[in-house]
Every structure is written in structure tokens, then in C-alpha cells.
Short mmCIF file of C-alpha atoms in Angstrom, two decimals:
data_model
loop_
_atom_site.label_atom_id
_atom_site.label_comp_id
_atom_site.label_asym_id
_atom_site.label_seq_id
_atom_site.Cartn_x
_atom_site.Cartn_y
_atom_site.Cartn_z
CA UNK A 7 0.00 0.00 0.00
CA UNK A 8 0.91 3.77 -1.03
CA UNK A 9 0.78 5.58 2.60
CA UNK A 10 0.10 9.42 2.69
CA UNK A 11 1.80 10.84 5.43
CA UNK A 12 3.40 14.10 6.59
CA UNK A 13 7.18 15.70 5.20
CA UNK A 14 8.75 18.70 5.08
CA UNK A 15 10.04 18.84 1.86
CA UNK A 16 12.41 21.36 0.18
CA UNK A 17 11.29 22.43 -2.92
CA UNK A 18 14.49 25.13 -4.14
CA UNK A 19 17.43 26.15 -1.97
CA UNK A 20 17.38 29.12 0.65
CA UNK A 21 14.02 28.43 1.49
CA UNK A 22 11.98 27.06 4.28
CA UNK A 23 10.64 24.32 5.09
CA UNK A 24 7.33 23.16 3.54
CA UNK A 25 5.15 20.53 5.59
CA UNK A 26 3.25 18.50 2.76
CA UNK A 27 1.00 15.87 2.53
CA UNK A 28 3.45 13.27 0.61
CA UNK A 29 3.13 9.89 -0.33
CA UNK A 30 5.39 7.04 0.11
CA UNK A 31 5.10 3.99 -2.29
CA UNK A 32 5.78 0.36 -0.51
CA UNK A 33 9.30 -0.98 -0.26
CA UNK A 34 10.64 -2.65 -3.67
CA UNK A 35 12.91 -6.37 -2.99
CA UNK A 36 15.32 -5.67 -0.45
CA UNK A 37 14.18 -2.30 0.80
CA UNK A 38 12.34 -1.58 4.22
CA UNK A 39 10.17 0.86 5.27
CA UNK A 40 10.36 2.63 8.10
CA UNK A 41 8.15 5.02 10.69
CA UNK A 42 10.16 7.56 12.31
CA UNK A 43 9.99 8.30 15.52
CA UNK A 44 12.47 10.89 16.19
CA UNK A 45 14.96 12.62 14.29
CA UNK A 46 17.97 14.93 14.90
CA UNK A 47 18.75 17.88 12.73
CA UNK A 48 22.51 17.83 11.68
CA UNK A 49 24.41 20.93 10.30
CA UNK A 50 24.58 18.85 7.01
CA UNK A 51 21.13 18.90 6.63
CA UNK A 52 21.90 22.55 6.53
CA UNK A 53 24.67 22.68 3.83
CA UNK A 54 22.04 21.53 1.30
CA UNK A 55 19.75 24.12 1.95
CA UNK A 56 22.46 26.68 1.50
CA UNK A 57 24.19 24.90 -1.03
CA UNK A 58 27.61 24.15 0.61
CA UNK A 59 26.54 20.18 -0.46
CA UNK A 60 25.05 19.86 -3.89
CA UNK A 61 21.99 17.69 -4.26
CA UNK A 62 18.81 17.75 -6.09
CA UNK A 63 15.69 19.60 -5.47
CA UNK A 64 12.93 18.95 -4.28
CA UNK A 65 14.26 16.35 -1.50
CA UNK A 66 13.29 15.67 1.75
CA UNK A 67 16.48 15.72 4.20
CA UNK A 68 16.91 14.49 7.55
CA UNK A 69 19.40 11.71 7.93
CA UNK A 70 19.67 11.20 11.75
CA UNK A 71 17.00 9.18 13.16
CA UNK A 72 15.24 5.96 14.69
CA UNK A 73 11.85 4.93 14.31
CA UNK A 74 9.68 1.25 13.50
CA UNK A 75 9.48 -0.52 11.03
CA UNK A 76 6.64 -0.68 9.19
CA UNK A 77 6.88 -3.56 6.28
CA UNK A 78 9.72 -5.02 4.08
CA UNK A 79 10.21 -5.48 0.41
CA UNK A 80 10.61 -9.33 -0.77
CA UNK A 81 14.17 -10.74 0.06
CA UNK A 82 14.50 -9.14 2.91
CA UNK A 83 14.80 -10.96 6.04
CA UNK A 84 17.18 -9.83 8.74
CA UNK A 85 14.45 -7.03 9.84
CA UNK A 86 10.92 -7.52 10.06
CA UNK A 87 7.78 -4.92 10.52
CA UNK A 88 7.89 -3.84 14.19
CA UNK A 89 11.49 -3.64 14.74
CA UNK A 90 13.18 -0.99 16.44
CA UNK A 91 15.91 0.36 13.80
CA UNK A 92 18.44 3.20 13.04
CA UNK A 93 18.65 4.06 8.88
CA UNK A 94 22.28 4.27 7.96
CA UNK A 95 23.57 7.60 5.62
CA UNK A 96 26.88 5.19 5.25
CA UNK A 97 25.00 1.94 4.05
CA UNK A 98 26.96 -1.24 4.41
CA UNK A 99 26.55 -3.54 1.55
CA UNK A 100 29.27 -6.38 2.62
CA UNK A 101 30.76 -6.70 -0.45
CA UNK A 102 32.83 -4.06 -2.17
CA UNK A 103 35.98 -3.48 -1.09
CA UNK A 104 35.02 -0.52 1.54
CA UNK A 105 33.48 -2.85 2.97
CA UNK A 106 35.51 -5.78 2.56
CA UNK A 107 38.61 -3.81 4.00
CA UNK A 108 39.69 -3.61 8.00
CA UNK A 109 40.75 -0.21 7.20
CA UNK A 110 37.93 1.69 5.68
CA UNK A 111 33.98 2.15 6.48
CA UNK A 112 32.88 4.03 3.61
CA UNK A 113 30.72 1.20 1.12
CA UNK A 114 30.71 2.21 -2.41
CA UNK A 115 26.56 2.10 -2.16
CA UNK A 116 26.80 5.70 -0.42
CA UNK A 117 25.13 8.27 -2.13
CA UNK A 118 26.85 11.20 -0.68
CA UNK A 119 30.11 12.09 -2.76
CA UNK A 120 27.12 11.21 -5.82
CA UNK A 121 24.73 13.11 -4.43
CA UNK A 122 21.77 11.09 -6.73
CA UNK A 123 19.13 11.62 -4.27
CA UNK A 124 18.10 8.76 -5.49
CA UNK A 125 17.41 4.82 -4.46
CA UNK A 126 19.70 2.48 -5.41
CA UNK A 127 17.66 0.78 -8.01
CA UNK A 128 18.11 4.83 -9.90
CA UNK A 129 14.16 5.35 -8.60
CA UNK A 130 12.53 7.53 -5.76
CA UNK A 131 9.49 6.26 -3.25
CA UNK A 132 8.68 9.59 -2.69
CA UNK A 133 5.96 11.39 -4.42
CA UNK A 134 4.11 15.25 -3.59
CA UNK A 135 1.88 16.94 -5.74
CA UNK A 136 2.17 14.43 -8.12
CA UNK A 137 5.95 15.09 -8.43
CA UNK A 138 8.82 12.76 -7.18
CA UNK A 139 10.89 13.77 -4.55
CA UNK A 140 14.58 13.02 -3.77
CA UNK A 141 15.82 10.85 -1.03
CA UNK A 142 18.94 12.46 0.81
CA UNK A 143 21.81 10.09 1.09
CA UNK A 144 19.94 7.16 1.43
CA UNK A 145 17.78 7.83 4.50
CA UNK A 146 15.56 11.16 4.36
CA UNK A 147 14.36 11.12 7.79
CA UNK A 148 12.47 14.42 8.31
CA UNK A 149 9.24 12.32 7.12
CA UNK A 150 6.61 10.09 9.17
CA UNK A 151 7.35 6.86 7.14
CA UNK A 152 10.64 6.70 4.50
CA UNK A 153 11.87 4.10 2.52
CA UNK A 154 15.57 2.31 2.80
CA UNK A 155 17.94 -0.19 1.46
CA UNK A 156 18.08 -3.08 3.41
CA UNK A 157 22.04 -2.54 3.79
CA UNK A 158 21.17 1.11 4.91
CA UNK A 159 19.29 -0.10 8.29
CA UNK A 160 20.45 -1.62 11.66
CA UNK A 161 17.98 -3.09 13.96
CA UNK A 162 18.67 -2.45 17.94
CA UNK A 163 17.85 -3.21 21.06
CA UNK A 164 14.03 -2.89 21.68
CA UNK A 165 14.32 -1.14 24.90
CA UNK A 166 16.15 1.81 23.45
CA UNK A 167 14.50 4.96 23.87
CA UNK A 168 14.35 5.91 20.14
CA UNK A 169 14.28 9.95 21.15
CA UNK A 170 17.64 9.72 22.37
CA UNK A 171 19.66 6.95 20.83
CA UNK A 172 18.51 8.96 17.07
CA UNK A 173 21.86 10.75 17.83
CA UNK A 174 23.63 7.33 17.05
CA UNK A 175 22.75 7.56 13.68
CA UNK A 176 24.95 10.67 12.84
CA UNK A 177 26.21 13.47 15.56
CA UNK A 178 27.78 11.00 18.30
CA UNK A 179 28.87 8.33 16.17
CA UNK A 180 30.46 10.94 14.07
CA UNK A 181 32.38 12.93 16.53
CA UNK A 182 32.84 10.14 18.90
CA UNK A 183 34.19 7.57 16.71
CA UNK A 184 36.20 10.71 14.82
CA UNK A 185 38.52 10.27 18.17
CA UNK A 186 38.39 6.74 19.13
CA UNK A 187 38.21 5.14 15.71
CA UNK A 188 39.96 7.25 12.97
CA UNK A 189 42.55 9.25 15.10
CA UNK A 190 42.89 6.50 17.73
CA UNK A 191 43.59 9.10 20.51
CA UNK A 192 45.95 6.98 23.33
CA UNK A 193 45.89 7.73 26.66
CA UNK A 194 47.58 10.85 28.16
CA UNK A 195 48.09 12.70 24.85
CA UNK A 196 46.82 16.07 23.65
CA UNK A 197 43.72 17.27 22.00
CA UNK A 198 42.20 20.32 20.01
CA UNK A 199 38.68 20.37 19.10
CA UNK A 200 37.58 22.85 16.35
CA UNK A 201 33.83 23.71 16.32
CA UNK A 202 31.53 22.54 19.47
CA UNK A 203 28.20 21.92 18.21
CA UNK A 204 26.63 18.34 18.83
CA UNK A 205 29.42 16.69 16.92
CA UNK A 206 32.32 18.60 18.23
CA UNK A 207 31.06 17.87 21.77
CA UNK A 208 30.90 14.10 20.80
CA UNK A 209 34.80 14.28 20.00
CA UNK A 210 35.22 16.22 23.08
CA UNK A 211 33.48 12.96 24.58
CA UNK A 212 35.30 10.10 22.68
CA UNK A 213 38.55 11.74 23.27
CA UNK A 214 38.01 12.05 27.48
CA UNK A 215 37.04 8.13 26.85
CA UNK A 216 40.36 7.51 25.24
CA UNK A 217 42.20 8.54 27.89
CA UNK A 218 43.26 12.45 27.09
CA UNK A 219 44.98 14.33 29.71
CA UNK A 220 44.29 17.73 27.73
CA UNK A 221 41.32 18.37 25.46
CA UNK A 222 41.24 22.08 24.01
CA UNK A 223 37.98 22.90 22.85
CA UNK A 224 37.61 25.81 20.34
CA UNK A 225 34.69 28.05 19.13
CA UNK A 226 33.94 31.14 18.57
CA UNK A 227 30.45 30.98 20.99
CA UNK A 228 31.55 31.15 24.02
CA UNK A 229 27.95 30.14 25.08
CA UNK A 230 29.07 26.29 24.21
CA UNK A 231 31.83 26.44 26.47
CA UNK A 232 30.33 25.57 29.88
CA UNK A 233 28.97 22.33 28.32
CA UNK A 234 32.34 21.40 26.75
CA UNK A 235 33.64 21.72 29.78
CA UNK A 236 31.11 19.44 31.38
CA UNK A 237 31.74 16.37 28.67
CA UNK A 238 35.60 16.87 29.32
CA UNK A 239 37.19 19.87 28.11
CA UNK A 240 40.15 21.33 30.11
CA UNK A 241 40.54 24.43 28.45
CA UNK A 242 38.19 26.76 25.92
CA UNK A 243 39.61 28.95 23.75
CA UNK A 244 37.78 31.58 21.70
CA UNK A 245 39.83 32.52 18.77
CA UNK A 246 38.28 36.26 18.82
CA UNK A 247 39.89 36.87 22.28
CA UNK A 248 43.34 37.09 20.56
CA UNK A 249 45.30 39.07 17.90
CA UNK A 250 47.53 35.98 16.71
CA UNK A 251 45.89 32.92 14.32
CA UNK A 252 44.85 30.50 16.19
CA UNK A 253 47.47 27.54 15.35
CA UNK A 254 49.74 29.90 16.95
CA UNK A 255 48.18 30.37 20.29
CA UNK A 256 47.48 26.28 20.53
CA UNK A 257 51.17 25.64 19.93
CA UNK A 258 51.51 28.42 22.89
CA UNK A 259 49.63 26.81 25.03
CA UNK A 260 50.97 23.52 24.32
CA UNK A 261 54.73 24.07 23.98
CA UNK A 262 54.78 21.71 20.78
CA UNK A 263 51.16 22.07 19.53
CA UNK A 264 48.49 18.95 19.93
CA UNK A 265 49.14 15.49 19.16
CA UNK A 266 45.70 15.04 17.25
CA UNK A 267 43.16 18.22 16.34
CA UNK A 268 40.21 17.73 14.87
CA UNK A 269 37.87 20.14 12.55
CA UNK A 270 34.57 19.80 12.98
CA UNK A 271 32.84 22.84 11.19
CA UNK A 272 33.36 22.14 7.81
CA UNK A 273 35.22 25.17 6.78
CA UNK A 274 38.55 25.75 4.72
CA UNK A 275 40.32 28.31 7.09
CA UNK A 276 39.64 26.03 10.45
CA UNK A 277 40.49 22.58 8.37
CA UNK A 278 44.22 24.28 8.07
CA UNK A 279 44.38 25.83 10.94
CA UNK A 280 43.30 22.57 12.92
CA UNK A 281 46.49 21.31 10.70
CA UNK A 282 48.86 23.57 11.51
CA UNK A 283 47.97 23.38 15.40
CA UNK A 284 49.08 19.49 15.76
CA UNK A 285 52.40 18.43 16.66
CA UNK A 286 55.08 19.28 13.63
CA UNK A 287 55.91 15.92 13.27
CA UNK A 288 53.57 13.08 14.56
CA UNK A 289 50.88 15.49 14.72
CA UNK A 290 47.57 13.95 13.36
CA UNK A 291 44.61 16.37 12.12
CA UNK A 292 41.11 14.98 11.27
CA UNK A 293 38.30 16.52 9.10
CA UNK A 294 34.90 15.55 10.52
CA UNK A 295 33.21 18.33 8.98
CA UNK A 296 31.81 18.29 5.58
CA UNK A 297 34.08 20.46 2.94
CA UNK A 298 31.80 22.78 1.60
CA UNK A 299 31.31 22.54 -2.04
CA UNK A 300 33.41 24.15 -4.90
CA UNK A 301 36.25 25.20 -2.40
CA UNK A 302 40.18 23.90 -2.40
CA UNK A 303 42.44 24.01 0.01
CA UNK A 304 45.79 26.30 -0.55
CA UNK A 305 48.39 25.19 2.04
CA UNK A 306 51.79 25.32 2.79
CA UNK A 307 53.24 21.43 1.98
CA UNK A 308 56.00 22.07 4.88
CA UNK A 309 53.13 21.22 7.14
CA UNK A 310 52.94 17.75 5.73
CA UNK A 311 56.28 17.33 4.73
CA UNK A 312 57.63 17.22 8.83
CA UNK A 313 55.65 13.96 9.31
CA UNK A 314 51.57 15.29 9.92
CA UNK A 315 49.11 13.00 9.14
CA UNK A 316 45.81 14.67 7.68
CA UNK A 317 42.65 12.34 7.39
CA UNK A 318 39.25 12.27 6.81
CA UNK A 319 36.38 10.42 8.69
CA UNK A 320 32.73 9.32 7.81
CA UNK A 321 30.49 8.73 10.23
CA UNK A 322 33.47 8.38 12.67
CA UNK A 323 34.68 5.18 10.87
CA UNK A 324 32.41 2.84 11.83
CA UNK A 325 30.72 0.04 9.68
CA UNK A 326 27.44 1.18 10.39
CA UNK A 327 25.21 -2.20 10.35
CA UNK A 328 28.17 -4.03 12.46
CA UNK A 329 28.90 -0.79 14.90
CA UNK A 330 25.33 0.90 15.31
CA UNK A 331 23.85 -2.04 17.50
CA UNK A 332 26.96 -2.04 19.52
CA UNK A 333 26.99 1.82 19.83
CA UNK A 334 23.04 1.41 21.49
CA UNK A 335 23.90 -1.46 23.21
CA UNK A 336 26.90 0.39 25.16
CA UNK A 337 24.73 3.42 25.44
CA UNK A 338 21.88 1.33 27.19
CA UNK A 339 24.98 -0.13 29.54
CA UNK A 340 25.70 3.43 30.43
CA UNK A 341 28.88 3.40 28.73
CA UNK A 342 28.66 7.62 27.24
CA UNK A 343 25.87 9.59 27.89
CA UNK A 344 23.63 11.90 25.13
CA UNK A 345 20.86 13.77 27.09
CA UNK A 346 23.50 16.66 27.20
CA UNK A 347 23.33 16.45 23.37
CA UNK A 348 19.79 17.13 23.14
CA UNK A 349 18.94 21.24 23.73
CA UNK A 350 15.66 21.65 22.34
CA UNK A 351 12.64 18.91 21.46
CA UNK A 352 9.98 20.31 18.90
CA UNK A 353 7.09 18.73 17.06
CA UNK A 354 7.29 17.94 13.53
CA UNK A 355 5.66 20.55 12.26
CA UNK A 356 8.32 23.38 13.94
CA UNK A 357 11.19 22.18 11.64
CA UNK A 358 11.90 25.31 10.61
CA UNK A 359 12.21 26.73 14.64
CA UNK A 360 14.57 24.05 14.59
CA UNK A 361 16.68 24.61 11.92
CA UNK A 362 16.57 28.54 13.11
CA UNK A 363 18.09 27.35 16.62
CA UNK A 364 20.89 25.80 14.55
CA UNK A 365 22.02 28.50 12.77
CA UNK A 366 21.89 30.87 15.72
CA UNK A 367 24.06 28.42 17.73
CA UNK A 368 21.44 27.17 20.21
#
């Protein structure tokens, strides 16, 4: 059955918003569709609207969720209608080498360096107005039902409060796993955090598990220091308070500069500044944030030369249908917390409040 639900869709760029009545055709072989229950907006959700991540219009966004599902396409039979489940933006098929590889997370099924908006079968289950609409990498959560791959879900633990373990599908895993996964932060060492929204606390988080002595958290709202401070931070820093770059004042600080920094804006200036600020030689800096679009880096290769290491990281390197389960399982244990994650909960239909609380760092 077709079901007609609520979505806000985005119909052009720079725009609001717009809560439609949409419909949602039933899952094709191997797909599974899904009610959501909650959903978390992520500052990539954001770099659509403005453009700083190219994808299609219309499209309904939202990639950060949990919710029920609701029925499965033929074939598919790990999950089954009533599950509690996670969608995945970072699908994991199994088989290419991505996934095939100890090293690497990212399957070749993504759709976000693509940008398609599409399923993988090259079709869309979403319809409004009689028009299709087009998925966002894989999941478009900010919808009451949307339809998935089968290798782009992970069913959890059914006592998981969905409102709260949502985060696990983006924002913690991201920033978390940034530090304990991709930069493999050891006991004792040093730590600069660019950028302290819900992701940037999450490394701030994952690098206090690891075992940091020092974790220098960075931003220029001050506001977002007092909670930094509470998930681990040992020192704020506010670049506007001084007169020299930033990189500069870190190495000050530190007498040799960080052993791992991490970026987690998504902006050109901060990705080589968060560079510069780690340790001349063994230094590693990580980008977390996603580069906005149509913008290169110009940097000196001396920085890189001395021995740096500068990597990226998707969803905190994690293979998301082995990790996900795990990652809910721990948080049900008690293992990291997330309430201090969550500012604001809104109905659906005050998306665009949301979205405004975002951009006015809130």
C-alpha cells in the first residue's frame, strides 16, 4: 500500500521548510520501510539548503534518526515490521571493497560524494503533488514513514529509547568515533577540538574516553563552552579573544602544539588551521566536517612534509550495520551519555524553529 503521510520537503534552496502531505510507495525487494519516531537535525542537513553540499531539489532531508518498522520489500529478512531500527547515511553492503577492508567504512553504495538523491535501483518512493521527490543520502528522515535499502538499516535493542539513541545515527557516532576510531587518541596525549556543536562535543566525549589528559575545545560561541567543559574539556579557547591565528596560540599553550586536532565545522580556514595546530611531526589532524562545495584548500606542503598526518572520517569510521547495535547497546549499559546532546525537542511541524536554533548556535 501507497501511505500518505506528513514531510517537510524542500522544494528550491534558501528556502523554508514546507510541511506537505506526501506519499510514500511500498518498499521494492530488499528495501524496508520505516516510521520515524524521532529525528535529529545535523548541520549537514543545513549545507544543502544553502548549497555548501550539492543535491537535487525537491528532496526531503533528515538523515539522523530511529523509528519502526513498518513492512519489508521481498528478500529481505534480517528485519521484520515492528522492529526498532536506526537508517544508515553510510550503508553497508558487505561486499565491495570498503566494505571488505579492516581499514575503511565508507561502502561504495553511499550516495553522498554522488549526491543522486536517489534509491539504489536509480528510482525515488517519494511522491508530492504528483511530483517525485529526492531521497537524501539514502535515509531522508524528516518524514513520518521513509523508505531504505536493506544494507542502509540496523535493527537495535528494543528497549532503546528511540528519542535519544537517534543521535547514534549521525552526531555522536560521528564525533565520537572521529577520536576513538579514525585518530585512535591513546591515553595521556593532547587534543584540540575545532567547532563545538553536537558533533564537536561528541569528540570532546570520545577523546576524554580515550584517555586524554588535555582536550582544548575551540569556538567562537563562548555560550558552548560551559557544556564542553562538562563532557571533558580542560581548556576553551575563543579565537576572537586574541590578535595571533589560532594555530599559533594552541602551539603556545601547548609548547609543541596537539598530538591530534580535529575540525569539525566544515570550513577551509579552520580545516588548516586545525592542521597547523598538531604536533610538527607526529601530529595527526582529522576533518569531521563536511568540505563545503566548490572550495580547495591552498596550504603550505612544509606542514605535511615534517611527518603530519591529515585524514578524513565518515560517520566516525564505523561500519554502520556491524557498529550501530553495539553503539546502542553500550549506550543502554551506560557506557557515554547523550541527554547533554539534546537542547531543544519540537514537534514535527516546527522544523523550521529548529533549523533557526541551529544557525543561531542554540
Amino acid at each position: 500500500q501507497v501511505i500518505k503521510c506528513k514531510a517537510a520537503v524542500m522544494w528550491e534552496a534558501n528556502k523554508p521548510f514546507s510541511i506537505e502531505e506526501v506519499e510514500v510507495a511500498p518498499p521494492k525487494a530488499h528495501e524496508v520501510r520505516i516510521k520515524i519516531v524521532a529525528t535529529g537535525i545535523c548541520r549537514s542537513d543545513d549545507h544543502v539548503i544553502t548549497g555548501g553540499l550539492v543535491m537535487p531539489f525537491p528532496i526531503i532531508l533528515g538523515h539522523e534518526a530511529a523509528g519502526v518498522v513498518e513492512s519489508v520489500g521481498e528478500g529481505v529478512t534480517s528485519i521484520k515490521p515492528g522492529d526498532k531500527v536506526i537508517p544508515l547515511f553510510v550503508p553497508q553492503c558487505g561486499e565491495c571493497n570498503g566494505c571488505l577492508s579492516s581499514k575503511g567504512n565508507l561502502c561504495s553504495k553511499n550516495d553522498i560524494g554522488s549526491g543522486t538523491g536517489l534509491m539504489p535501483d536509480g528510482t525515488t518512493r517519494f511522491t508530492c503533488k504528483g511530483k517525485a521527490i529526492h531521497h537524501f543520502i539514502g535515509t531522508s528522515t524528516f518524514t513520518e514513514y521513509t523508505v531504505v535499502h536493506e544494507t542502509a538499516v540496523a535493527k537495535i535493542d528494543s528497549a532503546a529509547p528511540l528519542e535519544k539513541v537517534c543521535l547514534i545515527g549521525c552526531g555522536f557516532s560521528t564525533g565520537y568515533g572521529a577520536a576513538v576510531q579514525t585518530a585512535k587518541v591513546e591515553p595521556g596525549s593532547t587534543c584540540a577540538v575545532f567547532g563545538l556543536g553536537g558533533v564537536g562535543l561528541s569528540v570532546v566525549m570520545g577523546c576524554k574516553a580515550a584517555g586524554a589528559s588535555r582536550i582544548i575545545a575551540v569556538d567562537l560561541n563562548s555560550d558552548k563552552f560551559a557544556k564542553a567543559k562538562e563532557l571533558g574539556a580542560t581548556d576553551c579557547v575563543n579565537p576572537k579573544d586574541f590578535k595571533k591565528p589560532i594555530h599559533e596560540v594552541l602551539i603556545e599553550m601547548t609548547g609543541h602544539g596537539v598530538d591530534y586536532s580535529f575540525e569539525v565545522i566544515g570550513r577551509t580556514d579552520t580545516m588548516t588551521a586545525a592542521l597547523a595546530c598538531c604536533q610538527y611531526n607526529y601530529g595527526v589532524s582529522v576533518i569531521v566536517g563536511v568540505p563545503p562545495a566548490a572550495q580547495n584548500i591552498t596550504f603550505d606542503p612544509m606542514l605535511i612534509f615534517t611527518g603530519r598526518t591529515w585524514k578524513g572520517s565518515v560517520f566516525g569510521g564505523w561500519k554502520s550495520k556491524d557498529s550501530v547495535p553495539k553503539l546502542v547497546a553500550d549506550y543502554m549499559k551506560k557506557k557515554f551519555v547523550l541527554d547533554p546532546l539534546i537542547t531543544h525537542t519540537l514537534p514535527f511541524t516546527k522544523i523550521n524553529e529548529g533549523f533557526d536554533l541551529l544557525r543561531t548556535g542554540k
